[in-house]
Tab-separated table of C-alpha atoms and ligand atoms in Angstrom:
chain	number	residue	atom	x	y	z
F	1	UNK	CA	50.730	92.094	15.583
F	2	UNK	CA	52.943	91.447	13.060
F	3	UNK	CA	52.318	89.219	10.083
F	4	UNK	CA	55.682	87.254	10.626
F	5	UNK	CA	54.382	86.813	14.442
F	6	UNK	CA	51.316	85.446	13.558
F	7	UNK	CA	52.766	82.872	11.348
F	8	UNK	CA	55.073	81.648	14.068
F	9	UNK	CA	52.072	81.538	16.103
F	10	UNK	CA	49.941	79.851	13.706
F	11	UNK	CA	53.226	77.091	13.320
F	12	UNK	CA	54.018	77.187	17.246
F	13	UNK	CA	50.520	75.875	17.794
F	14	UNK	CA	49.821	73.145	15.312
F	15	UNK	CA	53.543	71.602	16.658
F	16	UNK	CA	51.881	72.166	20.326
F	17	UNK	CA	48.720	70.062	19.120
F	18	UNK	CA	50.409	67.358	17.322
F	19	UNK	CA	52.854	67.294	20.538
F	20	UNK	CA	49.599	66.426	22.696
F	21	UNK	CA	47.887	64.223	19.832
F	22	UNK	CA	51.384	61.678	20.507
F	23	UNK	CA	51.147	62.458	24.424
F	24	UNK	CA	47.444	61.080	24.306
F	25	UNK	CA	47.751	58.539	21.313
F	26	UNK	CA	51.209	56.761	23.965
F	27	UNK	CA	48.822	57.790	26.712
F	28	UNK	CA	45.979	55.246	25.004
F	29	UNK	CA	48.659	52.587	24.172
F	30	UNK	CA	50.051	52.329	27.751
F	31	UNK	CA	46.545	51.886	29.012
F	32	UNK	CA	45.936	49.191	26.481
F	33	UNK	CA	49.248	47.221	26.887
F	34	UNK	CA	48.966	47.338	30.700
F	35	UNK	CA	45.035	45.979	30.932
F	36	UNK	CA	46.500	43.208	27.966
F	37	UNK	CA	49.748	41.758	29.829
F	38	UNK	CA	48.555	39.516	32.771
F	39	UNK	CA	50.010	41.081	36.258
F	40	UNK	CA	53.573	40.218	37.687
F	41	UNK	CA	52.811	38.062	40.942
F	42	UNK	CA	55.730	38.624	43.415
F	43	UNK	CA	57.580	35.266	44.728
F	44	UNK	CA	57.808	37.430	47.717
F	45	UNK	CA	54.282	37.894	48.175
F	46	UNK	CA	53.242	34.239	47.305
F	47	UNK	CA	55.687	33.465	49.913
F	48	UNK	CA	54.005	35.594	52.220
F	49	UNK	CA	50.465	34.248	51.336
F	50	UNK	CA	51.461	30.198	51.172
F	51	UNK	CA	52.866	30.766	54.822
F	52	UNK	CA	49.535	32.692	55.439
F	53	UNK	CA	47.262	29.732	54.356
F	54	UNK	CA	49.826	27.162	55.397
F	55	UNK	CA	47.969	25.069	58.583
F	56	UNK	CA	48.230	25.145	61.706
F	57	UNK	CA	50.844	22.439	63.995
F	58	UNK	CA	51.629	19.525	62.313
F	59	UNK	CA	52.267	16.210	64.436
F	60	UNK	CA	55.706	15.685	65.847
F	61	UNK	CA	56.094	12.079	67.409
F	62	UNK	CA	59.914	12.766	68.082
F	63	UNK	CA	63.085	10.959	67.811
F	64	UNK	CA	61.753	8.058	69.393
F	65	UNK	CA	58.451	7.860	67.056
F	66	UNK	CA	60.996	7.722	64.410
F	67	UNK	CA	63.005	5.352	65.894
F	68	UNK	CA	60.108	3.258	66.521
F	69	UNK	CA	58.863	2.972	62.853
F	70	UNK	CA	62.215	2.306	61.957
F	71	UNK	CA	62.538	-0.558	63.473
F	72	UNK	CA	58.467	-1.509	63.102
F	73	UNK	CA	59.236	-1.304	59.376
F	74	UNK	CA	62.458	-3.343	58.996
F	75	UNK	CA	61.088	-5.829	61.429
F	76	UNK	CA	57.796	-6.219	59.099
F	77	UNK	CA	60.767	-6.533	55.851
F	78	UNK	CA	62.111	-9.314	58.062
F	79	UNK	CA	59.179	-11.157	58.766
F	80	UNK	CA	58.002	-10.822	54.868
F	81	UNK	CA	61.144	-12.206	53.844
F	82	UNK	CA	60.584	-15.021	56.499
F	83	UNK	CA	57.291	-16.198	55.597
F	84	UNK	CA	58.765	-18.489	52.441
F	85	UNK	CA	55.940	-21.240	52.300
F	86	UNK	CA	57.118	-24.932	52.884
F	87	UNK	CA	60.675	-23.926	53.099
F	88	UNK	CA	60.315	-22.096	49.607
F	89	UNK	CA	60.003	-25.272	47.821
F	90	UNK	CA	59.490	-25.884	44.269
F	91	UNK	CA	58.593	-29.597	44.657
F	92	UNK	CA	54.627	-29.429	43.711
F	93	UNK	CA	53.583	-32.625	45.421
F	94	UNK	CA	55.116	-30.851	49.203
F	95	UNK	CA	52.726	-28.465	48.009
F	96	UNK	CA	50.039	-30.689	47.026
F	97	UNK	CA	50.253	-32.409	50.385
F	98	UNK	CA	50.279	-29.320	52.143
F	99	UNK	CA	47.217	-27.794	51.126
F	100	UNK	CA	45.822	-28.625	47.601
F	101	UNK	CA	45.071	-31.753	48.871
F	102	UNK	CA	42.894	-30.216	51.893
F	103	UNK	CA	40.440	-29.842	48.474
F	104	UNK	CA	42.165	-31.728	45.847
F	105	UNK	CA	42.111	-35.163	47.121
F	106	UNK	CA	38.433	-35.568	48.502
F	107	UNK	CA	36.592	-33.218	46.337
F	108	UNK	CA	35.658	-30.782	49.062
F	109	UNK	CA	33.388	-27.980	47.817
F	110	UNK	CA	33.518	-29.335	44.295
F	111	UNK	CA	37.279	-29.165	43.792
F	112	UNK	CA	38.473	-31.061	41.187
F	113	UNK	CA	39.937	-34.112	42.310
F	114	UNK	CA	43.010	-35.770	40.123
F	115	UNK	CA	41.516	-37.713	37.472
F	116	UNK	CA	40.838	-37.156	33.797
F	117	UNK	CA	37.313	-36.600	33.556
F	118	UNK	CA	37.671	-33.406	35.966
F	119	UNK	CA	40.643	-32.012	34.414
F	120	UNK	CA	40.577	-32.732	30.628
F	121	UNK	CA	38.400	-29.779	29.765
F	122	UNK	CA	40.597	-27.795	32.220
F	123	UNK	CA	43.978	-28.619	30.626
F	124	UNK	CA	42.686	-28.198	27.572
F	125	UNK	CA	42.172	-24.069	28.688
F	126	UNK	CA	45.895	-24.221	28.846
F	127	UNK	CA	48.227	-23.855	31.341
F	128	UNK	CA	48.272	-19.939	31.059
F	129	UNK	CA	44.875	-20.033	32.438
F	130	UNK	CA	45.706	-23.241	35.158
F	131	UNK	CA	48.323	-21.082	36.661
F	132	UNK	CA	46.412	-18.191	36.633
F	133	UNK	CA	43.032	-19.318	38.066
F	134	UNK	CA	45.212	-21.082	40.717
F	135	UNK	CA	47.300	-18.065	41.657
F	136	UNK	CA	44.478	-15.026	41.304
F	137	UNK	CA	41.536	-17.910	42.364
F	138	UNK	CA	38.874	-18.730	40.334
F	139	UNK	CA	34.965	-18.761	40.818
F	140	UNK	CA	33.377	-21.660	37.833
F	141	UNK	CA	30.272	-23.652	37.801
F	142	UNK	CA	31.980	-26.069	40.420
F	143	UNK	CA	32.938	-24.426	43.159
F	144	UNK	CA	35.452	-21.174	44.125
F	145	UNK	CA	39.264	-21.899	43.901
F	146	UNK	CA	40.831	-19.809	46.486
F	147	UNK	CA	43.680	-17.229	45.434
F	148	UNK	CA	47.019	-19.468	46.309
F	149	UNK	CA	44.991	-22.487	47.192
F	150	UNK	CA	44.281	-19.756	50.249
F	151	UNK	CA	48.209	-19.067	50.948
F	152	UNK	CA	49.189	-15.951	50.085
F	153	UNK	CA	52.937	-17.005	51.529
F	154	UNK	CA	52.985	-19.234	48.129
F	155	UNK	CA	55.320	-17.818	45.410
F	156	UNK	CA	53.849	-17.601	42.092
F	157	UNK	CA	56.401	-20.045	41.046
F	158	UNK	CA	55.852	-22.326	43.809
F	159	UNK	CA	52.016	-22.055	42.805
F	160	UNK	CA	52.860	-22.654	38.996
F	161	UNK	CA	54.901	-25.823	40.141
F	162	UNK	CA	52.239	-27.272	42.043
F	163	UNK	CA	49.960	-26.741	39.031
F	164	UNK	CA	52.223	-28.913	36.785
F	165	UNK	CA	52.547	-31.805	39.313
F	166	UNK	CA	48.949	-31.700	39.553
F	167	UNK	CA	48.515	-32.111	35.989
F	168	UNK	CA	51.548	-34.698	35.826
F	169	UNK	CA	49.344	-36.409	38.043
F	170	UNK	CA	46.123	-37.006	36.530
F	171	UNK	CA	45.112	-40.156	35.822
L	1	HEC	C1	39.448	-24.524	49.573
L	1	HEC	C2	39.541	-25.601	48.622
L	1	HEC	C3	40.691	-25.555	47.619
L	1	HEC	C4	42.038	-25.541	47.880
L	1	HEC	C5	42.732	-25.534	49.234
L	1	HEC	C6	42.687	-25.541	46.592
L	1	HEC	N1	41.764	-25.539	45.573
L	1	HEC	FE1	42.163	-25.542	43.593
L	1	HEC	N2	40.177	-25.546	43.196
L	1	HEC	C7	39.152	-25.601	44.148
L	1	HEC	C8	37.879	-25.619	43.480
L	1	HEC	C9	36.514	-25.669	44.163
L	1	HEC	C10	38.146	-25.605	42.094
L	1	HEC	C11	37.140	-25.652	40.973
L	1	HEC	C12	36.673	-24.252	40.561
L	1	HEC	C13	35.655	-24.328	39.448
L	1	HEC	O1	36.043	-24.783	38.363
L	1	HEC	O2	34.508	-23.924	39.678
L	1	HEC	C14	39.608	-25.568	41.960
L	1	HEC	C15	40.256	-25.552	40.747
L	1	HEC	C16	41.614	-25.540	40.601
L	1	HEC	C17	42.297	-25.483	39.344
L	1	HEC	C18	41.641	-25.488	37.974
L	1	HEC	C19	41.300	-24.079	37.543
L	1	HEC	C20	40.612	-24.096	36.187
L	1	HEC	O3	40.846	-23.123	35.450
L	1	HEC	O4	39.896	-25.020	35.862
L	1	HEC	C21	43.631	-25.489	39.609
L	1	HEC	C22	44.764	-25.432	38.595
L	1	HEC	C23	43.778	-25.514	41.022
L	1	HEC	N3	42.533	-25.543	41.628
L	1	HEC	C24	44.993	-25.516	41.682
L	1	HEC	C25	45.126	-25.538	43.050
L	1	HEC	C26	46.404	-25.522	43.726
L	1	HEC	C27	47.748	-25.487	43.029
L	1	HEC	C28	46.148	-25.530	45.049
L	1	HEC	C29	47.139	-25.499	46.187
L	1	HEC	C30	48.150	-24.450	46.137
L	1	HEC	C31	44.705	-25.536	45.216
L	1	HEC	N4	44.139	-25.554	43.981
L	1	HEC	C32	44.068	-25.538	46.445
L	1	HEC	C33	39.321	-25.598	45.532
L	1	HEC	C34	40.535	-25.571	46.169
């Protein structure tokens, strides 16, 4: 061999081995990047498995289960809007006479009946409080104030007015 052929061979090689040093050093790197970035999922195959997993039948009442709620539900709207206590009054002794009084007048489990010495401590708690004991009920040491005077039909309003006759009317 010559001496100018073994020098190319001596050069030829160390090109070859750096050559496979970058194949296996972007070799290494590939592996790395592809175990670091979390996997693609497919819409397709989430598709596929949601319909997979998806259950079984589903109830069907048909046009005329529809039709019937339909009308159940507006007719319950109707009736809702219909139940207006007392004619939807705002005149708190209609009220009074209505119902309160059922408790109010005679005392009747401890109610506290329209005179000063039962409702000065109470309308001293403020009418805040009156309004709201009377329209979410109230439990105290006397007895247990129903939510609405026990009609839920009441508007808060209507409640609140029949609160400040009340108190108009203690004596
Ligand atoms: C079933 C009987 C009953 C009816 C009906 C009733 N109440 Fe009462 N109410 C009570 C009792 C009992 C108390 C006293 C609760 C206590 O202090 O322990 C009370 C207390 C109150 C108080 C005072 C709350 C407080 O903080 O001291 C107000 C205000 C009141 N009622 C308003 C009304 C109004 C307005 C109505 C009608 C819409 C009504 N009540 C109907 C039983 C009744």
């Amino acid at each position: 061999m010559r001496n100018y052929d073994l020098d190319f061979l001596k050069k030829f090689s160390l090109v070859i081995g750096f050559l496979v040093l970058v194949t296996l050093g972007l070799q290494f790197l590939a592996y790395h990047l592809n175990k670091a970035i979390p996997p693609e999922v497919s819409q397709v195959a989430l598709q596929r498995t949601q319909s997979r997993i998806a259950p079984l039948g589903a109830v069907y009442a048909g046009a005329t289960g529809a039709a019937a709620q339909a009308a159940a539900a507006s007719a319950a709207a109707a009736s809702a809007a219909s139940q207006v206590a007392y004619g939807g009054t705002k005149d708190g002794s209609v009220i009074f006479g209505n119902l309160c009084t059922g408790c109010h007048t005679s005392g009747a489990g401890g109610a506290p009946t329209l005179d000063a010495a039962h409702w000065s401590a109470r309308i001293a708690q403020g009418k805040d409080t009156l309004y709201k004991h009377a329209i979410e009920g109230f439990h105290g040491a006397a007895g247990v104030m129903p939510p609405k005077g026990g009609n839920p039909a009441l508007s808060e309003d209507q409640v609140k007015a029949t609160v400040d006759w009340m108190v108009s009317q203690v004596k």
